[in-house]
CSV table of C-alpha atoms (C1' of nucleotides) and ligand atoms in Angstrom, one decimal:
chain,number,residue,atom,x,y,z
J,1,UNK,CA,7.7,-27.4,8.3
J,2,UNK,CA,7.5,-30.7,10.5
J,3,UNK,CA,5.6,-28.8,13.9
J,4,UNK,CA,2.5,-28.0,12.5
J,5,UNK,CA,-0.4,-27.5,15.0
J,6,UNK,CA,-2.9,-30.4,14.8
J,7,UNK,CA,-5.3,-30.0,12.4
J,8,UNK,CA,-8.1,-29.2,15.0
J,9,UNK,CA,-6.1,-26.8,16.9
J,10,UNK,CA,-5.3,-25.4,13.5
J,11,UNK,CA,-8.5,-24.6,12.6
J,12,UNK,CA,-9.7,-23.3,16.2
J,13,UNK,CA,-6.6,-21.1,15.8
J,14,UNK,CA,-7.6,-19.4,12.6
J,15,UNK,CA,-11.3,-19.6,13.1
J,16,UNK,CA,-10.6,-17.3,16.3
J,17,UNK,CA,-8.3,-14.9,14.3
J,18,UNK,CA,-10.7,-14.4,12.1
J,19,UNK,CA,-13.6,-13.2,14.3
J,20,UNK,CA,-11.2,-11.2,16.1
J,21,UNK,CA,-11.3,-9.3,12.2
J,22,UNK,CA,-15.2,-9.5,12.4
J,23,UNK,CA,-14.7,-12.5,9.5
J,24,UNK,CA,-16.5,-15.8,9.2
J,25,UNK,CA,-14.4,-18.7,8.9
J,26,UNK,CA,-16.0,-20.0,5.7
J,27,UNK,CA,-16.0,-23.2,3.4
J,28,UNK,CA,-14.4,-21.8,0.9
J,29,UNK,CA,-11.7,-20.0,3.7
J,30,UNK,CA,-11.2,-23.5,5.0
J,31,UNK,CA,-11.3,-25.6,1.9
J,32,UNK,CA,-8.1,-23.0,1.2
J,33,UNK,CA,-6.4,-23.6,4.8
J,34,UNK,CA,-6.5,-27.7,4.4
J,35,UNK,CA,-5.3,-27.2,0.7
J,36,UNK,CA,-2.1,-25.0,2.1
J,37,UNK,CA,-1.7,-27.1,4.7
J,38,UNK,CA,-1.7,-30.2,2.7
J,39,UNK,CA,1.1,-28.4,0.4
J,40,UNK,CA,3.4,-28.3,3.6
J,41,UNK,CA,5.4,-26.0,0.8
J,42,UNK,CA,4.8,-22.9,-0.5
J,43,UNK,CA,2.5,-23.2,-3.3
J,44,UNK,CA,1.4,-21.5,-6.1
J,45,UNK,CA,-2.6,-20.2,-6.9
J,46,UNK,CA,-2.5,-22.9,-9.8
J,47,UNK,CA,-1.4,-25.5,-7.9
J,48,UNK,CA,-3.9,-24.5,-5.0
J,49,UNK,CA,-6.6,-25.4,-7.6
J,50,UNK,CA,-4.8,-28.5,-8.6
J,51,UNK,CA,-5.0,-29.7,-5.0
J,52,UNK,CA,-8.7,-29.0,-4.3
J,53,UNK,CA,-10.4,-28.9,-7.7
J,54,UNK,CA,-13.6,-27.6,-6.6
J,55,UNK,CA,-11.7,-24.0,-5.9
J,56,UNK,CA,-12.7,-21.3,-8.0
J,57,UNK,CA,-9.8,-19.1,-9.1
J,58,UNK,CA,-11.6,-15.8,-8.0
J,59,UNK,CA,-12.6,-16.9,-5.1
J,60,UNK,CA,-9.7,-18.6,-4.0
J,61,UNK,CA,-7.4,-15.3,-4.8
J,62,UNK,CA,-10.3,-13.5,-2.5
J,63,UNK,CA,-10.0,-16.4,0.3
J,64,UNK,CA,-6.8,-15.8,0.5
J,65,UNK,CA,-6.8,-12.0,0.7
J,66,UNK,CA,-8.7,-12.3,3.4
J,67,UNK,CA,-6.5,-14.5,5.1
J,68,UNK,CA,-3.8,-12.4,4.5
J,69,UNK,CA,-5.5,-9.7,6.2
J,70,UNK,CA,-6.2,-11.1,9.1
J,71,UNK,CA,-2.6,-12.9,9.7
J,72,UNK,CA,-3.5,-16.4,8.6
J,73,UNK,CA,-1.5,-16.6,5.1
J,74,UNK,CA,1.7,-15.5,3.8
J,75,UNK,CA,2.4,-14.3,0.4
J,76,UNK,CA,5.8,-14.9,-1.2
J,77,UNK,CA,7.1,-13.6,-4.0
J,78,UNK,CA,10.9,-13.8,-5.4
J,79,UNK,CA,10.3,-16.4,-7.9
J,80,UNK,CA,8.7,-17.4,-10.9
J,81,UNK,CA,5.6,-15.2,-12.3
J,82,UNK,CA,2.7,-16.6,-10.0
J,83,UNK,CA,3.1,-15.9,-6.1
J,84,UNK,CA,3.1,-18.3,-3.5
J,85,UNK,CA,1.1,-18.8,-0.5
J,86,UNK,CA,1.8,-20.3,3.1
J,87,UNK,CA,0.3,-20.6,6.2
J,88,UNK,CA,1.4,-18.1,8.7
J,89,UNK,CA,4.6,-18.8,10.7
J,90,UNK,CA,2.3,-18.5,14.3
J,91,UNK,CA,0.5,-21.6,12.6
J,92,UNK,CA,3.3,-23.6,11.6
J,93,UNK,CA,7.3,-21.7,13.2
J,94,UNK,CA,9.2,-19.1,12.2
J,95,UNK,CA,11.6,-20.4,9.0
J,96,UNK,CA,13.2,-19.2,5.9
J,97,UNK,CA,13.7,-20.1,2.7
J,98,UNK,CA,15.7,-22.2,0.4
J,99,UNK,CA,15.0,-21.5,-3.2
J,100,UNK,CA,16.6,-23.4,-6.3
J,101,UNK,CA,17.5,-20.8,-9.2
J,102,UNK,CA,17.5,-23.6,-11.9
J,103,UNK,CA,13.9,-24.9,-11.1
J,104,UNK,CA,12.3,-22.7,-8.8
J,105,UNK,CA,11.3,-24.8,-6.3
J,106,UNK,CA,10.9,-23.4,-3.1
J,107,UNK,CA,11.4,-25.5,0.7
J,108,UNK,CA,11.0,-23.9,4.0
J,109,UNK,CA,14.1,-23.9,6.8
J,110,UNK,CA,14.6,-22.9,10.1
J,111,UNK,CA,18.1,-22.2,11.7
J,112,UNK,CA,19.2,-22.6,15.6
J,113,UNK,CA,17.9,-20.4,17.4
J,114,UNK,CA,21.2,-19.1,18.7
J,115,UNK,CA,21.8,-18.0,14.9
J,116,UNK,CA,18.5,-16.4,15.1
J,117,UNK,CA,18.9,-14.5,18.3
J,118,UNK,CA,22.2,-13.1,16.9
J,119,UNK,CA,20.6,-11.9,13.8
J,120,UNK,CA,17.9,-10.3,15.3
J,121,UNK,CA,20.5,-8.7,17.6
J,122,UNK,CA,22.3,-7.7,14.3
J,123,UNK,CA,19.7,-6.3,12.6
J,124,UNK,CA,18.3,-4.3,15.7
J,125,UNK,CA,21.7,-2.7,15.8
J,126,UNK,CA,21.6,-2.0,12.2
J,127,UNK,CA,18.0,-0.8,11.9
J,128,UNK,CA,18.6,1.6,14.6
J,129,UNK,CA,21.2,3.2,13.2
J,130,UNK,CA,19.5,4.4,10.5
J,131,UNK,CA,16.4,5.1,12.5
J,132,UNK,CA,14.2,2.2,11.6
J,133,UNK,CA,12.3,0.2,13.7
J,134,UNK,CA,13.1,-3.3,12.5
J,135,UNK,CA,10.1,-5.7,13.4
J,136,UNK,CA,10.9,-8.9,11.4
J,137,UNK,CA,12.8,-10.6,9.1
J,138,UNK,CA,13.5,-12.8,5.7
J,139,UNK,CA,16.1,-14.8,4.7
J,140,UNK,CA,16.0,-16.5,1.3
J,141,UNK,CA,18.8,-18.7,0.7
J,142,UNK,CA,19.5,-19.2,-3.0
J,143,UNK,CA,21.4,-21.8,-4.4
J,144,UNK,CA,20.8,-25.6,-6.1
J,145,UNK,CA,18.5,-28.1,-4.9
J,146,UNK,CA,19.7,-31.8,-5.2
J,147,UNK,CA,17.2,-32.7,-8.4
J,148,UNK,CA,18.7,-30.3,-10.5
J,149,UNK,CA,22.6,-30.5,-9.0
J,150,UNK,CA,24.0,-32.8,-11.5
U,7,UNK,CA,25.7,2.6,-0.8
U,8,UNK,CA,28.5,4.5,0.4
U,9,UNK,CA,31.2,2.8,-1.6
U,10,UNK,CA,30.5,3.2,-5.3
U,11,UNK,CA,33.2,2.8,-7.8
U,12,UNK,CA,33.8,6.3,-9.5
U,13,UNK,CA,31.6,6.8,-12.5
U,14,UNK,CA,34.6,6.2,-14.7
U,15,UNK,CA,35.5,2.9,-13.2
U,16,UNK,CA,31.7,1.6,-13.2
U,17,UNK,CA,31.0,2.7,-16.9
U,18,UNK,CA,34.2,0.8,-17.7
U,19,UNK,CA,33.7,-2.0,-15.5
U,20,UNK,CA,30.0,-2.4,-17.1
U,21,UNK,CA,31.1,-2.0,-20.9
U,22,UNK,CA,33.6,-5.0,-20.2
U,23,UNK,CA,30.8,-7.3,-18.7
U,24,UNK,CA,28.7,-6.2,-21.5
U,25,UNK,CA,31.3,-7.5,-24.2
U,26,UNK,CA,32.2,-10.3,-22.2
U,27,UNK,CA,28.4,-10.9,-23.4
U,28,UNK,CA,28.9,-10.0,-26.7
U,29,UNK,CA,26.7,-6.9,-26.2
U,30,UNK,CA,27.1,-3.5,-26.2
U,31,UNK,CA,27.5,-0.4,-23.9
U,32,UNK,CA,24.7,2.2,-25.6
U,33,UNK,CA,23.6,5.4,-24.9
U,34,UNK,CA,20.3,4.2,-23.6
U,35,UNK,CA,22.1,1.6,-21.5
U,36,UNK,CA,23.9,3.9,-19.9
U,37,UNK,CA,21.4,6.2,-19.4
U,38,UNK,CA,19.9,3.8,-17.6
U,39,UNK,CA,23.0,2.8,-15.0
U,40,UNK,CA,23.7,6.8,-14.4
U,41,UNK,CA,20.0,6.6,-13.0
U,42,UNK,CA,20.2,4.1,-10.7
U,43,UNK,CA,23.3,5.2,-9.6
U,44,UNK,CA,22.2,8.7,-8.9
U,45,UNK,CA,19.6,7.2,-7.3
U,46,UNK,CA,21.6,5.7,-4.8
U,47,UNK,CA,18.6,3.2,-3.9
U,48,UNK,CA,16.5,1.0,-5.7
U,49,UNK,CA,14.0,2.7,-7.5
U,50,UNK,CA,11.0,1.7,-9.5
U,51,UNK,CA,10.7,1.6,-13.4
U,52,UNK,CA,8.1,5.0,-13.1
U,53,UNK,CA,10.8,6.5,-10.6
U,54,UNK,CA,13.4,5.6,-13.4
U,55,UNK,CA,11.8,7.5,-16.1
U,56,UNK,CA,11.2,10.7,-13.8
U,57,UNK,CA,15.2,10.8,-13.3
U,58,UNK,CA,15.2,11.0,-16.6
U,59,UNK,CA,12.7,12.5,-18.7
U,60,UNK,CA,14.5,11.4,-22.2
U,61,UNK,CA,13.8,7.3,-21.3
U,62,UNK,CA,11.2,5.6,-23.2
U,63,UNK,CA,9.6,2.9,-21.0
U,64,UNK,CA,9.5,0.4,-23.1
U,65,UNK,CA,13.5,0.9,-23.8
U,66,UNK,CA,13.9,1.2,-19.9
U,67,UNK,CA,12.3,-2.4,-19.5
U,68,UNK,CA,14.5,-3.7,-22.3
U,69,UNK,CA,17.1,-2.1,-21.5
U,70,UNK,CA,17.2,-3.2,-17.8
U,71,UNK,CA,16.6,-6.6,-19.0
U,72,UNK,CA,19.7,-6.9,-21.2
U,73,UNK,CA,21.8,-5.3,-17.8
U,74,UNK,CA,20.1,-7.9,-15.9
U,75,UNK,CA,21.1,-10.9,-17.9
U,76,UNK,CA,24.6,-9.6,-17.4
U,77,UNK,CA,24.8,-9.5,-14.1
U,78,UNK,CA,24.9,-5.8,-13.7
U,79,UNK,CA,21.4,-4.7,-12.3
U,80,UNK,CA,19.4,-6.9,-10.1
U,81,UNK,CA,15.5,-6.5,-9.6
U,82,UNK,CA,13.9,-6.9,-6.4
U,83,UNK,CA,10.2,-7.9,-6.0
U,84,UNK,CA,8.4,-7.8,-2.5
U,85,UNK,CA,7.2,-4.2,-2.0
U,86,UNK,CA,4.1,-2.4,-3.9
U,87,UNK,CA,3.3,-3.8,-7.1
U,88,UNK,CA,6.2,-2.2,-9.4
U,89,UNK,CA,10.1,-3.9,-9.4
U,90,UNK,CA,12.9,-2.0,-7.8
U,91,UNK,CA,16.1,-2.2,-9.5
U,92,UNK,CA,19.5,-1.4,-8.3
U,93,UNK,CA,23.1,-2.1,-9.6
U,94,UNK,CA,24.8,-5.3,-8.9
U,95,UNK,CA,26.6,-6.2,-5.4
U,96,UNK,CA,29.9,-6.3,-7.6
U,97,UNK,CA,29.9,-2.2,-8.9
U,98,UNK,CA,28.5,-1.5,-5.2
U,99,UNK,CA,28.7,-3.5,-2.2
U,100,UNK,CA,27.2,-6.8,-0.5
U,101,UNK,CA,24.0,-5.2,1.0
U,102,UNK,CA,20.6,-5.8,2.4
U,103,UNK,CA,17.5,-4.2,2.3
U,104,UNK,CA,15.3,-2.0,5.2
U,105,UNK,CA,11.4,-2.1,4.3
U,106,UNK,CA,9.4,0.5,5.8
U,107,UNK,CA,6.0,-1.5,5.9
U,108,UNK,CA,3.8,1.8,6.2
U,109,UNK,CA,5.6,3.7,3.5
U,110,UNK,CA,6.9,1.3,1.3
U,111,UNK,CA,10.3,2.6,1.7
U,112,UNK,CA,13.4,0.8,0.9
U,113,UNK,CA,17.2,1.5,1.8
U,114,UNK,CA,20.6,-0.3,1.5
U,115,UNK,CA,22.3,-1.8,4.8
U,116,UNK,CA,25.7,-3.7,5.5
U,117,UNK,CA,25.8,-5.9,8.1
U,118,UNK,CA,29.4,-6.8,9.6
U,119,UNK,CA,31.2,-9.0,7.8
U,120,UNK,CA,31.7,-11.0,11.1
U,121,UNK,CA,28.0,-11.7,11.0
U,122,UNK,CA,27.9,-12.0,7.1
U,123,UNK,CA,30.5,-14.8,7.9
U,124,UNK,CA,28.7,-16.4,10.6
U,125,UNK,CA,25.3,-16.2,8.7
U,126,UNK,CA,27.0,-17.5,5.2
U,127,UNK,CA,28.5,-20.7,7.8
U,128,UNK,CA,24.5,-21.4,9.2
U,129,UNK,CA,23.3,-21.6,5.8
U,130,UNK,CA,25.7,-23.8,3.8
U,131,UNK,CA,25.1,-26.3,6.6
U,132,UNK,CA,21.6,-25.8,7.0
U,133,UNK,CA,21.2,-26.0,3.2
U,134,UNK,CA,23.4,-29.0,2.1
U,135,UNK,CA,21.8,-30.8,5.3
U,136,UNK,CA,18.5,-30.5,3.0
U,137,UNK,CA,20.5,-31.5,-0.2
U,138,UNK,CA,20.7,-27.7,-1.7
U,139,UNK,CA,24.3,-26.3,-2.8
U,140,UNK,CA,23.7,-22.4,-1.6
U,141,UNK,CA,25.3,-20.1,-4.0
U,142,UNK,CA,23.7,-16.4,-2.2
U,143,UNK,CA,21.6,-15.2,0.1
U,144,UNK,CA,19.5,-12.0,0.7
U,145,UNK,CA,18.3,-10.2,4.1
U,146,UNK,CA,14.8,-8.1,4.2
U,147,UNK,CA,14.6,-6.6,7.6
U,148,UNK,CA,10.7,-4.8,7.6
U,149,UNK,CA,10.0,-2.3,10.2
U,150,UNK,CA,9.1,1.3,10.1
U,151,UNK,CA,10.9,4.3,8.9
U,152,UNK,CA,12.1,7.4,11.1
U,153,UNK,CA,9.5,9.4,9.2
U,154,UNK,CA,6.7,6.7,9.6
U,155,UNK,CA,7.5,6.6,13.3
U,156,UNK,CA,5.4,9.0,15.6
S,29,DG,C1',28.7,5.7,-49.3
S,30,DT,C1',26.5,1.5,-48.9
S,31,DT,C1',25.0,-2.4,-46.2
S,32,DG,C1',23.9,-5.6,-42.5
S,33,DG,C1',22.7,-6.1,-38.0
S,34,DC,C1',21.7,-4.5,-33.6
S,35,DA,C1',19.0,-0.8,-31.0
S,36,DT,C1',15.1,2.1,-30.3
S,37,DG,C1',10.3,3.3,-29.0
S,38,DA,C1',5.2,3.7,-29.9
S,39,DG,C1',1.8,1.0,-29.4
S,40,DA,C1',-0.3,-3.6,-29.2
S,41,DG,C1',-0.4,-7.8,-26.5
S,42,DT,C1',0.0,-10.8,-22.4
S,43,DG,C1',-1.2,-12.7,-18.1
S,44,DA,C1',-1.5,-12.7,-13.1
S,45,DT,C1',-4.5,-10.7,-10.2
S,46,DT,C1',-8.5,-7.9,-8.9
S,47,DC,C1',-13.1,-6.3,-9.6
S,48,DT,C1',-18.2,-6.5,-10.8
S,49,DC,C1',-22.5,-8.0,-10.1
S,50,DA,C1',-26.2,-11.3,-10.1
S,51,DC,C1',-26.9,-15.0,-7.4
S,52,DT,C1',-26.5,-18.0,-3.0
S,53,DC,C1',-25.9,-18.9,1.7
S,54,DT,C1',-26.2,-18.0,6.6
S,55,DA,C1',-26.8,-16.0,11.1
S,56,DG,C1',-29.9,-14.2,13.8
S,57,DC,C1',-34.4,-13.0,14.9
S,58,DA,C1',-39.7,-13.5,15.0
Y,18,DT,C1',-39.3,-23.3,11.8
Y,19,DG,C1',-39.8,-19.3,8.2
Y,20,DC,C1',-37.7,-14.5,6.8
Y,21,DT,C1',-34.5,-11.4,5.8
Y,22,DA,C1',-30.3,-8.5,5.7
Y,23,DG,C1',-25.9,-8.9,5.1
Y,24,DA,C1',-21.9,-11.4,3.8
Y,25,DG,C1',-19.9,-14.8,0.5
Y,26,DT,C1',-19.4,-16.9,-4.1
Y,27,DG,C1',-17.8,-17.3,-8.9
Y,28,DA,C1',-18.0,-16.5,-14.0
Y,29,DG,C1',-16.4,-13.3,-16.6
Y,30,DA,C1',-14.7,-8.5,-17.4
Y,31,DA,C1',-11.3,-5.2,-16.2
Y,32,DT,C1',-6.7,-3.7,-14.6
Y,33,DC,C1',-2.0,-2.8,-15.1
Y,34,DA,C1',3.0,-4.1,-14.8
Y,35,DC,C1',5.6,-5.8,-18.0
Y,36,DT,C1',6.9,-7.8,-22.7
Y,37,DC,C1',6.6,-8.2,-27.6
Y,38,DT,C1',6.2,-6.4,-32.4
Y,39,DC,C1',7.7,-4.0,-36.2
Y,40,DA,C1',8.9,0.1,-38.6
Y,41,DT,C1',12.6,3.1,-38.2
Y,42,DG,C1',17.2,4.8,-36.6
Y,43,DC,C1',22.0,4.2,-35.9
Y,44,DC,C1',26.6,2.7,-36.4
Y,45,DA,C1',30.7,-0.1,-37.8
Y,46,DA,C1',33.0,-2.3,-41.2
Y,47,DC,C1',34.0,-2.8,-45.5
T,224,MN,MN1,14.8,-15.8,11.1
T,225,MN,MN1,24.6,-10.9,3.5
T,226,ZN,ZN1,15.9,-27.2,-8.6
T,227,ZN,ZN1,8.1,4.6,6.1
DNA sequence: GTTGGCATGAGAGTGATTCTCACTCTAGCA
DNA sequence: TGCTAGAGTGAGAATCACTCTCATGCCAAC
């Protein structure tokens, strides 16, 4: 989404995460970050290697693990057969998602935050009721995108 | 959810959607719908075939698929590595899901329809503005369960 | 009662993801 | 600056949820 940290800020910001996991912020660790963060989209593991060629597959599913782990990346699933990978919303904002049924083409939205304090308000009621803790949230919003609305 | 249709109505309602499709109602397919609905919650494929010892799996799958395709089981992805399946919104109710994010735990939730209202208004605006006609939507609230809470 | 076509299920196949292991790199120390 | 222990890498093997195949079963319509 459009208020991504600079890139340097970026990469302090995930470098420190990691060491707070005792992890090295690596080539191959970075090489992923820039290549997500390039996507601006959710993006598949294929793709990933499209972007950045010199990826190995392994490694890049390990990378990402890692990443994972420690807060960094996002894993979506919902759609096709492959997964798809973000960066973290503390690296980029909280959003949701809009994702086209025809083509499966997935773009990142946010709503006003007055919608999302009310929801979170909602869903605290909810939650509670049935003696959950609710933490967080996602919202996938399914519809048409405008390629494949005739 | 709390609202079911009676099993009479459901069975009928199903067999009509089914020939709408030019397919029929079968033994196996509706062994398969009397388990998820005496489930009461989605369940996974293995969880399936405990309800009910007589299921093959690979007739569970298929048969799941064909209910699918007719818009009277959905699948849902996002937790552990197995699907969860469920019956459609239209023989139960419009519903969300709780995740318990220790446990894996997943249970049905209605929110009011005044926020249901509001929420379907944010998103058709939000998602045209972005050039996507929104036909659904789907709310995962993630937290922790009462028995995963100390 | 025969026949044609869909349904079933045991087992084989598929494919995204994860694991293995020999090799490489690097941080930290001498 | 050299050494070394431990972490990181990647090609290929393994895993496993799910799908496909095909021989057989079932049923409806004549
Ligand atoms: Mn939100
Ligand atoms: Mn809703
Ligand atoms: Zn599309
Ligand atoms: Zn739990």
């Amino acid at each position: 989404m459009g208020a991504d940290l600079p890139d340097i800020d970026l990469h302090r910001s995930i470098a420190a995460r990691l060491a707070e996991h005792g992890q090295h912020y690596t080539a191959n660790r970075r090489a992923v970050v820039d290549a997500l963060a390039r996507a601006g989209a959710p993006i598949t593991l294929p793709d990933l290697l499209a972007v950045d060629e010199s990826l190995a597959q392994s490694s890049a599913y390990r990378s990402l693990s890692v990443l994972i782990d420690v807060g960094v990346v996002r894993r979506l699933v919902h759609v096709g057969d492959h997964a798809l990978f973000e960066l973290a919303e503390h690296l980029t904002e909280h959003h949701h998602h809009l994702i086209c049924e025809s083509c499966g083409t997935v773009v990142d939205v946010t709503l006003p935050d007055r919608v999302e304090a009310a929801m979170d308000r909602t869903f605290d009621e909810v939650a509670t009721a049935l003696g959950f803790a609710p933490l967080h949230h996602a919202v996938d919003i399914y519809g048409t995108c405008a390629t494949c609305t005739p």
